[in-house]
Amino acid sequence: MTSSSSVQQAREALGKRLREIRKDSGLTARELAARAGWHESKCSRIENGRTGPSDGDLRVWTLHCGAEEQTADLIATARNIDGAYVEWRRMERTGLRRAQESVLPLWERTRRFRAYSSCLIPGPLQTRAYIEALLRAIRDRRALPDDLDEAVQVRVDKQRILHEGTRRFAVLLEESVLRHRIGGAAIMAGQLGHLLSVATLPNVSLGVIPLDADRTALWPVEDFWIFDHAQVNVELVSAFLTITQPREISMYACTFADLADLAVYGASARALITAAIDSLG
């Protein structure tokens, strides 16, 4: 899996800015590479967004182009681009707690949340037992340092946002999510019962897309969260993706709206959840 097109566009925009800095200095790409001690193709790769520059590359670039006053800003820009696609192994190298804490500032400042899931009950709607089962499985599968209790508590504490301020939550679930047994039948029954309760909150809209819905025009897609109109987060198998390109955010917003048209709400959604509870035996 590669980074999204928004990451590539940001990398290309940075490369264009570096090309302008080089041209303003009067240097050719070959001359800059020679002064920096690089292979002559390196400048071209950076300027065309094929290679992301390191902090050291940017310091050398601005030094030889006489633009050292731009170094700090360029480094910050490059780091933001790198942060858009973060491998789980990098985010979780010290355990699961850090990954849970990393999103807290975003959740604090967001007022409108839109979430779609074809796999799992979304975090704010999870019970402690469901959270623990999920995170334990991730810890074991990825052989991570054991900070399970701390990570679970961070996620549980984050759920206060459901009840604070004027935040609104629109959640769409594929009906299959209700049937995926996480942690066993007892934990899943508790989770589904909790889902029925949370769905009654005035600031929560819960839609369920039935298994028998006509999916000819739009089939299930990757799980995603939309935070206001500012960014989209997608959890991939290998990495955590942050999308900030307005055009791509709009695509996810339109997809969410189309998925919402397929969902049922209120009594019909509750009936599907109740049927899933009954199926647990």
mmCIF file of C-alpha atoms in Angstrom:
data_model
loop_
_atom_site.group_PDB
_atom_site.id
_atom_site.type_symbol
_atom_site.label_atom_id
_atom_site.label_comp_id
_atom_site.label_asym_id
_atom_site.label_seq_id
_atom_site.Cartn_x
_atom_site.Cartn_y
_atom_site.Cartn_z
ATOM 1 C CA MET A 1 0.000 0.000 0.000
ATOM 2 C CA THR A 2 1.352 3.405 -0.936
ATOM 3 C CA SER A 3 0.486 6.798 0.436
ATOM 4 C CA SER A 4 -2.623 8.540 -0.865
ATOM 5 C CA SER A 5 -2.634 10.964 -3.763
ATOM 6 C CA SER A 6 -2.940 13.824 -1.271
ATOM 7 C CA VAL A 7 0.440 12.852 0.195
ATOM 8 C CA GLN A 8 1.954 12.675 -3.290
ATOM 9 C CA GLN A 9 0.501 16.054 -4.240
ATOM 10 C CA ALA A 10 1.950 17.594 -1.091
ATOM 11 C CA ARG A 11 5.349 16.051 -1.890
ATOM 12 C CA GLU A 12 5.181 17.451 -5.431
ATOM 13 C CA ALA A 13 4.228 20.895 -4.098
ATOM 14 C CA LEU A 14 7.256 20.849 -1.794
ATOM 15 C CA GLY A 15 9.442 19.811 -4.719
ATOM 16 C CA LYS A 16 8.128 22.702 -6.803
ATOM 17 C CA ARG A 17 8.927 25.107 -3.978
ATOM 18 C CA LEU A 18 12.478 23.745 -3.738
ATOM 19 C CA ARG A 19 12.888 24.098 -7.506
ATOM 20 C CA GLU A 20 11.891 27.745 -7.265
ATOM 21 C CA ILE A 21 14.390 28.306 -4.448
ATOM 22 C CA ARG A 22 17.126 26.692 -6.550
ATOM 23 C CA LYS A 23 16.269 28.724 -9.650
ATOM 24 C CA ASP A 24 16.142 31.945 -7.640
ATOM 25 C CA SER A 25 19.699 31.208 -6.512
ATOM 26 C CA GLY A 26 20.878 30.870 -10.112
ATOM 27 C CA LEU A 27 22.008 27.269 -9.677
ATOM 28 C CA THR A 28 21.239 24.427 -12.042
ATOM 29 C CA ALA A 29 20.207 21.099 -10.571
ATOM 30 C CA ARG A 30 23.581 19.656 -11.579
ATOM 31 C CA GLU A 31 25.463 22.476 -9.867
ATOM 32 C CA LEU A 32 23.461 22.120 -6.655
ATOM 33 C CA ALA A 33 24.023 18.352 -6.603
ATOM 34 C CA ALA A 34 27.760 18.841 -7.112
ATOM 35 C CA ARG A 35 28.001 21.354 -4.257
ATOM 36 C CA ALA A 36 25.965 19.097 -1.971
ATOM 37 C CA GLY A 37 27.963 15.999 -2.876
ATOM 38 C CA TRP A 38 24.888 14.202 -4.227
ATOM 39 C CA HIS A 39 24.313 12.108 -7.300
ATOM 40 C CA GLU A 40 23.105 14.503 -9.975
ATOM 41 C CA SER A 41 19.714 12.773 -10.222
ATOM 42 C CA LYS A 42 18.860 13.449 -6.561
ATOM 43 C CA CYS A 43 17.764 17.047 -7.147
ATOM 44 C CA SER A 44 15.442 15.942 -9.922
ATOM 45 C CA ARG A 45 13.895 13.210 -7.780
ATOM 46 C CA ILE A 46 13.249 15.661 -4.941
ATOM 47 C CA GLU A 47 11.900 18.410 -7.190
ATOM 48 C CA ASN A 48 9.502 16.028 -8.917
ATOM 49 C CA GLY A 49 8.212 14.555 -5.653
ATOM 50 C CA ARG A 50 9.653 11.097 -6.264
ATOM 51 C CA THR A 51 11.906 11.296 -3.196
ATOM 52 C CA GLY A 52 11.030 12.955 0.100
ATOM 53 C CA PRO A 53 13.883 15.147 1.376
ATOM 54 C CA SER A 54 15.329 14.544 4.824
ATOM 55 C CA ASP A 55 15.941 17.342 7.329
ATOM 56 C CA GLY A 56 19.608 17.204 6.345
ATOM 57 C CA ASP A 57 18.787 17.446 2.643
ATOM 58 C CA LEU A 58 16.743 20.586 3.261
ATOM 59 C CA ARG A 59 19.494 22.189 5.337
ATOM 60 C CA VAL A 60 22.019 21.531 2.590
ATOM 61 C CA TRP A 61 19.593 22.769 -0.085
ATOM 62 C CA THR A 62 18.901 26.081 1.604
ATOM 63 C CA LEU A 63 22.574 26.552 2.561
ATOM 64 C CA HIS A 64 23.825 26.310 -1.025
ATOM 65 C CA CYS A 65 20.864 28.288 -2.389
ATOM 66 C CA GLY A 66 21.301 31.132 0.094
ATOM 67 C CA ALA A 67 17.842 30.572 1.574
ATOM 68 C CA GLU A 68 18.657 29.450 5.097
ATOM 69 C CA GLU A 69 15.861 31.616 6.506
ATOM 70 C CA GLN A 70 13.407 29.127 4.941
ATOM 71 C CA THR A 71 14.987 26.016 6.447
ATOM 72 C CA ALA A 72 12.750 25.665 9.506
ATOM 73 C CA ASP A 73 9.550 26.123 7.516
ATOM 74 C CA LEU A 74 10.636 23.626 4.861
ATOM 75 C CA ILE A 75 11.527 21.030 7.486
ATOM 76 C CA ALA A 76 8.142 21.490 9.190
ATOM 77 C CA THR A 77 6.368 21.094 5.834
ATOM 78 C CA ALA A 78 8.274 17.910 5.024
ATOM 79 C CA ARG A 79 7.558 16.420 8.442
ATOM 80 C CA ASN A 80 3.842 17.126 8.043
ATOM 81 C CA ILE A 81 3.891 15.251 4.740
ATOM 82 C CA ASP A 82 5.671 12.291 6.310
ATOM 83 C CA GLY A 83 3.097 12.305 9.106
ATOM 84 C CA ALA A 84 0.254 11.827 6.643
ATOM 85 C CA TYR A 85 1.173 8.160 6.159
ATOM 86 C CA VAL A 86 2.428 6.523 9.343
ATOM 87 C CA GLU A 87 3.147 2.815 9.533
ATOM 88 C CA TRP A 88 1.660 1.083 12.556
ATOM 89 C CA ARG A 89 5.061 -0.342 13.481
ATOM 90 C CA ARG A 90 6.379 3.211 13.769
ATOM 91 C CA MET A 91 3.376 4.515 15.723
ATOM 92 C CA GLU A 92 3.212 1.492 18.022
ATOM 93 C CA ARG A 93 6.896 0.822 18.603
ATOM 94 C CA THR A 94 6.536 1.615 22.320
ATOM 95 C CA GLY A 95 3.105 0.007 22.665
ATOM 96 C CA LEU A 96 -0.543 0.808 21.986
ATOM 97 C CA ARG A 97 -0.988 3.713 24.387
ATOM 98 C CA ARG A 98 0.923 6.176 22.204
ATOM 99 C CA ALA A 99 -1.263 5.422 19.182
ATOM 100 C CA GLN A 100 -4.387 5.973 21.283
ATOM 101 C CA GLU A 101 -3.107 9.271 22.670
ATOM 102 C CA SER A 102 -1.910 10.620 19.316
ATOM 103 C CA VAL A 103 -5.441 11.416 18.113
ATOM 104 C CA LEU A 104 -6.647 13.156 21.274
ATOM 105 C CA PRO A 105 -5.982 16.767 20.106
ATOM 106 C CA LEU A 106 -7.901 16.117 16.881
ATOM 107 C CA TRP A 107 -10.860 14.667 18.761
ATOM 108 C CA GLU A 108 -10.879 17.552 21.212
ATOM 109 C CA ARG A 109 -11.131 20.234 18.519
ATOM 110 C CA THR A 110 -13.612 18.440 16.233
ATOM 111 C CA ARG A 111 -17.303 19.270 16.475
ATOM 112 C CA ARG A 112 -18.790 17.154 13.702
ATOM 113 C CA PHE A 113 -17.764 13.505 13.396
ATOM 114 C CA ARG A 114 -18.741 11.191 10.569
ATOM 115 C CA ALA A 115 -17.691 7.532 10.779
ATOM 116 C CA TYR A 116 -18.234 4.575 8.475
ATOM 117 C CA SER A 117 -17.283 1.012 9.357
ATOM 118 C CA SER A 118 -17.558 -2.294 7.570
ATOM 119 C CA CYS A 119 -15.479 -4.142 10.177
ATOM 120 C CA LEU A 120 -15.802 -2.953 13.775
ATOM 121 C CA ILE A 121 -17.937 -0.888 16.136
ATOM 122 C CA PRO A 122 -16.276 2.588 16.131
ATOM 123 C CA GLY A 123 -14.208 3.555 19.190
ATOM 124 C CA PRO A 124 -16.525 6.051 20.944
ATOM 125 C CA LEU A 125 -19.344 3.486 20.890
ATOM 126 C CA GLN A 126 -17.289 0.567 22.217
ATOM 127 C CA THR A 127 -17.584 -1.062 25.637
ATOM 128 C CA ARG A 128 -14.485 -1.532 27.781
ATOM 129 C CA ALA A 129 -14.637 -5.313 27.241
ATOM 130 C CA TYR A 130 -14.847 -4.885 23.448
ATOM 131 C CA ILE A 131 -11.935 -2.408 23.505
ATOM 132 C CA GLU A 132 -9.833 -4.770 25.585
ATOM 133 C CA ALA A 133 -10.509 -7.704 23.248
ATOM 134 C CA LEU A 134 -9.599 -5.633 20.197
ATOM 135 C CA LEU A 135 -6.416 -4.139 21.604
ATOM 136 C CA ARG A 136 -5.260 -7.448 23.068
ATOM 137 C CA ALA A 137 -5.589 -9.029 19.632
ATOM 138 C CA ILE A 138 -3.606 -6.185 18.039
ATOM 139 C CA ARG A 139 -0.921 -6.427 20.725
ATOM 140 C CA ASP A 140 -0.527 -10.164 20.220
ATOM 141 C CA ARG A 141 -0.706 -10.112 16.423
ATOM 142 C CA ARG A 142 1.925 -7.381 16.097
ATOM 143 C CA ALA A 143 4.038 -8.574 19.041
ATOM 144 C CA LEU A 144 3.949 -5.141 20.715
ATOM 145 C CA PRO A 145 5.185 -4.054 24.158
ATOM 146 C CA ASP A 146 2.487 -4.755 26.728
ATOM 147 C CA ASP A 147 0.778 -1.548 27.828
ATOM 148 C CA LEU A 148 -2.715 -2.939 27.250
ATOM 149 C CA ASP A 149 -4.319 -1.622 30.443
ATOM 150 C CA GLU A 150 -3.052 1.923 29.826
ATOM 151 C CA ALA A 151 -4.145 1.882 26.171
ATOM 152 C CA VAL A 152 -7.627 0.633 27.084
ATOM 153 C CA GLN A 153 -8.008 3.384 29.665
ATOM 154 C CA VAL A 154 -7.003 6.093 27.184
ATOM 155 C CA ARG A 155 -9.702 4.917 24.765
ATOM 156 C CA VAL A 156 -12.327 4.638 27.511
ATOM 157 C CA ASP A 157 -11.490 8.123 28.798
ATOM 158 C CA LYS A 158 -11.768 9.531 25.271
ATOM 159 C CA GLN A 159 -15.425 8.511 25.164
ATOM 160 C CA ARG A 160 -16.305 11.502 27.353
ATOM 161 C CA ILE A 161 -16.441 13.526 24.131
ATOM 162 C CA LEU A 162 -19.814 11.884 23.445
ATOM 163 C CA HIS A 163 -21.247 13.775 26.371
ATOM 164 C CA GLU A 164 -19.304 17.053 26.354
ATOM 165 C CA GLY A 165 -19.950 20.242 24.415
ATOM 166 C CA THR A 166 -21.897 20.425 21.187
ATOM 167 C CA ARG A 167 -20.274 17.602 19.270
ATOM 168 C CA ARG A 168 -22.377 15.636 16.780
ATOM 169 C CA PHE A 169 -21.749 12.076 15.656
ATOM 170 C CA ALA A 170 -23.089 10.408 12.521
ATOM 171 C CA VAL A 171 -22.140 6.731 12.434
ATOM 172 C CA LEU A 172 -22.793 4.273 9.619
ATOM 173 C CA LEU A 173 -22.272 0.541 10.094
ATOM 174 C CA GLU A 174 -22.548 -2.316 7.676
ATOM 175 C CA GLU A 175 -24.887 -4.915 9.181
ATOM 176 C CA SER A 176 -21.987 -7.389 9.048
ATOM 177 C CA VAL A 177 -20.289 -5.354 11.812
ATOM 178 C CA LEU A 178 -23.084 -6.465 14.141
ATOM 179 C CA ARG A 179 -22.286 -10.097 13.334
ATOM 180 C CA HIS A 180 -18.491 -10.019 13.716
ATOM 181 C CA ARG A 181 -17.892 -11.701 17.084
ATOM 182 C CA ILE A 182 -15.203 -9.740 18.892
ATOM 183 C CA GLY A 183 -14.220 -11.220 22.260
ATOM 184 C CA GLY A 184 -16.834 -13.980 22.192
ATOM 185 C CA ALA A 185 -20.614 -14.093 22.452
ATOM 186 C CA ALA A 186 -20.958 -12.538 25.919
ATOM 187 C CA ILE A 187 -18.747 -9.531 25.128
ATOM 188 C CA MET A 188 -20.493 -9.057 21.795
ATOM 189 C CA ALA A 189 -23.932 -9.189 23.402
ATOM 190 C CA GLY A 190 -22.863 -6.499 25.860
ATOM 191 C CA GLN A 191 -21.458 -4.410 23.032
ATOM 192 C CA LEU A 192 -24.613 -4.604 20.964
ATOM 193 C CA GLY A 193 -26.741 -3.754 23.981
ATOM 194 C CA HIS A 194 -24.532 -0.734 24.600
ATOM 195 C CA LEU A 195 -24.932 0.270 20.957
ATOM 196 C CA LEU A 196 -28.710 0.339 21.406
ATOM 197 C CA SER A 197 -28.260 2.635 24.403
ATOM 198 C CA VAL A 198 -25.771 5.025 22.796
ATOM 199 C CA ALA A 199 -27.987 5.344 19.720
ATOM 200 C CA THR A 200 -30.592 7.102 21.879
ATOM 201 C CA LEU A 201 -28.245 10.034 22.619
ATOM 202 C CA PRO A 202 -29.578 13.217 20.989
ATOM 203 C CA ASN A 203 -26.217 14.033 19.386
ATOM 204 C CA VAL A 204 -25.719 10.566 17.857
ATOM 205 C CA SER A 205 -27.176 9.395 14.553
ATOM 206 C CA LEU A 206 -26.737 5.662 13.966
ATOM 207 C CA GLY A 207 -27.452 4.097 10.606
ATOM 208 C CA VAL A 208 -27.097 0.431 9.667
ATOM 209 C CA ILE A 209 -26.743 -0.671 6.055
ATOM 210 C CA PRO A 210 -28.676 -3.959 5.729
ATOM 211 C CA LEU A 211 -27.019 -7.019 4.262
ATOM 212 C CA ASP A 212 -29.754 -7.175 1.622
ATOM 213 C CA ALA A 213 -29.304 -3.553 0.464
ATOM 214 C CA ASP A 214 -28.713 -3.162 -3.275
ATOM 215 C CA ARG A 215 -24.966 -2.448 -3.540
ATOM 216 C CA THR A 216 -24.748 -2.204 -7.315
ATOM 217 C CA ALA A 217 -23.867 1.506 -7.265
ATOM 218 C CA LEU A 218 -21.758 1.561 -4.100
ATOM 219 C CA TRP A 219 -20.214 -1.412 -2.367
ATOM 220 C CA PRO A 220 -18.531 -1.494 1.082
ATOM 221 C CA VAL A 221 -15.351 0.582 1.261
ATOM 222 C CA GLU A 222 -12.511 1.029 3.744
ATOM 223 C CA ASP A 223 -13.360 2.194 7.263
ATOM 224 C CA PHE A 224 -12.933 5.954 7.656
ATOM 225 C CA TRP A 225 -13.576 8.942 9.926
ATOM 226 C CA ILE A 226 -14.286 12.495 8.733
ATOM 227 C CA PHE A 227 -13.408 15.222 11.244
ATOM 228 C CA ASP A 228 -15.383 18.400 10.497
ATOM 229 C CA HIS A 229 -14.236 19.403 7.004
ATOM 230 C CA ALA A 230 -10.580 19.331 8.069
ATOM 231 C CA GLN A 231 -9.340 15.792 7.536
ATOM 232 C CA VAL A 232 -10.121 12.128 6.994
ATOM 233 C CA ASN A 233 -8.425 9.259 8.811
ATOM 234 C CA VAL A 234 -8.274 5.773 7.341
ATOM 235 C CA GLU A 235 -6.885 2.708 9.089
ATOM 236 C CA LEU A 236 -5.076 0.475 6.614
ATOM 237 C CA VAL A 237 -3.583 -2.959 7.255
ATOM 238 C CA SER A 238 -0.085 -1.521 7.421
ATOM 239 C CA ALA A 239 -0.521 2.145 8.264
ATOM 240 C CA PHE A 240 -2.590 5.056 9.536
ATOM 241 C CA LEU A 241 -3.530 7.460 6.754
ATOM 242 C CA THR A 242 -4.371 11.144 7.234
ATOM 243 C CA ILE A 243 -6.036 12.913 4.295
ATOM 244 C CA THR A 244 -6.123 16.714 4.217
ATOM 245 C CA GLN A 245 -6.435 17.391 0.481
ATOM 246 C CA PRO A 246 -9.811 19.223 0.131
ATOM 247 C CA ARG A 247 -10.704 17.371 -3.063
ATOM 248 C CA GLU A 248 -10.216 13.998 -1.378
ATOM 249 C CA ILE A 249 -12.078 15.045 1.765
ATOM 250 C CA SER A 250 -14.994 15.974 -0.495
ATOM 251 C CA MET A 251 -14.860 12.531 -2.104
ATOM 252 C CA TYR A 252 -15.149 10.867 1.299
ATOM 253 C CA ALA A 253 -17.957 13.227 2.311
ATOM 254 C CA CYS A 254 -19.895 12.367 -0.870
ATOM 255 C CA THR A 255 -19.286 8.659 -0.307
ATOM 256 C CA PHE A 256 -20.530 8.992 3.265
ATOM 257 C CA ALA A 257 -23.702 10.701 2.046
ATOM 258 C CA ASP A 258 -24.302 7.963 -0.531
ATOM 259 C CA LEU A 259 -23.738 5.256 2.077
ATOM 260 C CA ALA A 260 -26.118 7.063 4.433
ATOM 261 C CA ASP A 261 -28.836 6.786 1.781
ATOM 262 C CA LEU A 262 -28.459 2.996 1.908
ATOM 263 C CA ALA A 263 -28.810 2.806 5.700
ATOM 264 C CA VAL A 264 -31.848 2.331 7.917
ATOM 265 C CA TYR A 265 -32.347 4.264 11.144
ATOM 266 C CA GLY A 266 -34.450 4.304 14.281
ATOM 267 C CA ALA A 267 -36.677 1.289 14.810
ATOM 268 C CA SER A 268 -35.373 -0.451 11.680
ATOM 269 C CA ALA A 269 -31.757 -0.125 12.820
ATOM 270 C CA ARG A 270 -32.668 -1.290 16.324
ATOM 271 C CA ALA A 271 -34.369 -4.352 14.836
ATOM 272 C CA LEU A 272 -31.154 -5.336 13.038
ATOM 273 C CA ILE A 273 -29.131 -4.897 16.235
ATOM 274 C CA THR A 274 -31.629 -6.904 18.243
ATOM 275 C CA ALA A 275 -31.586 -9.662 15.650
ATOM 276 C CA ALA A 276 -27.789 -9.780 15.909
ATOM 277 C CA ILE A 277 -28.069 -10.104 19.713
ATOM 278 C CA ASP A 278 -30.604 -12.931 19.334
ATOM 279 C CA SER A 279 -28.267 -14.756 16.946
ATOM 280 C CA LEU A 280 -25.627 -15.000 19.680
ATOM 281 C CA GLY A 281 -27.753 -17.613 21.433
#
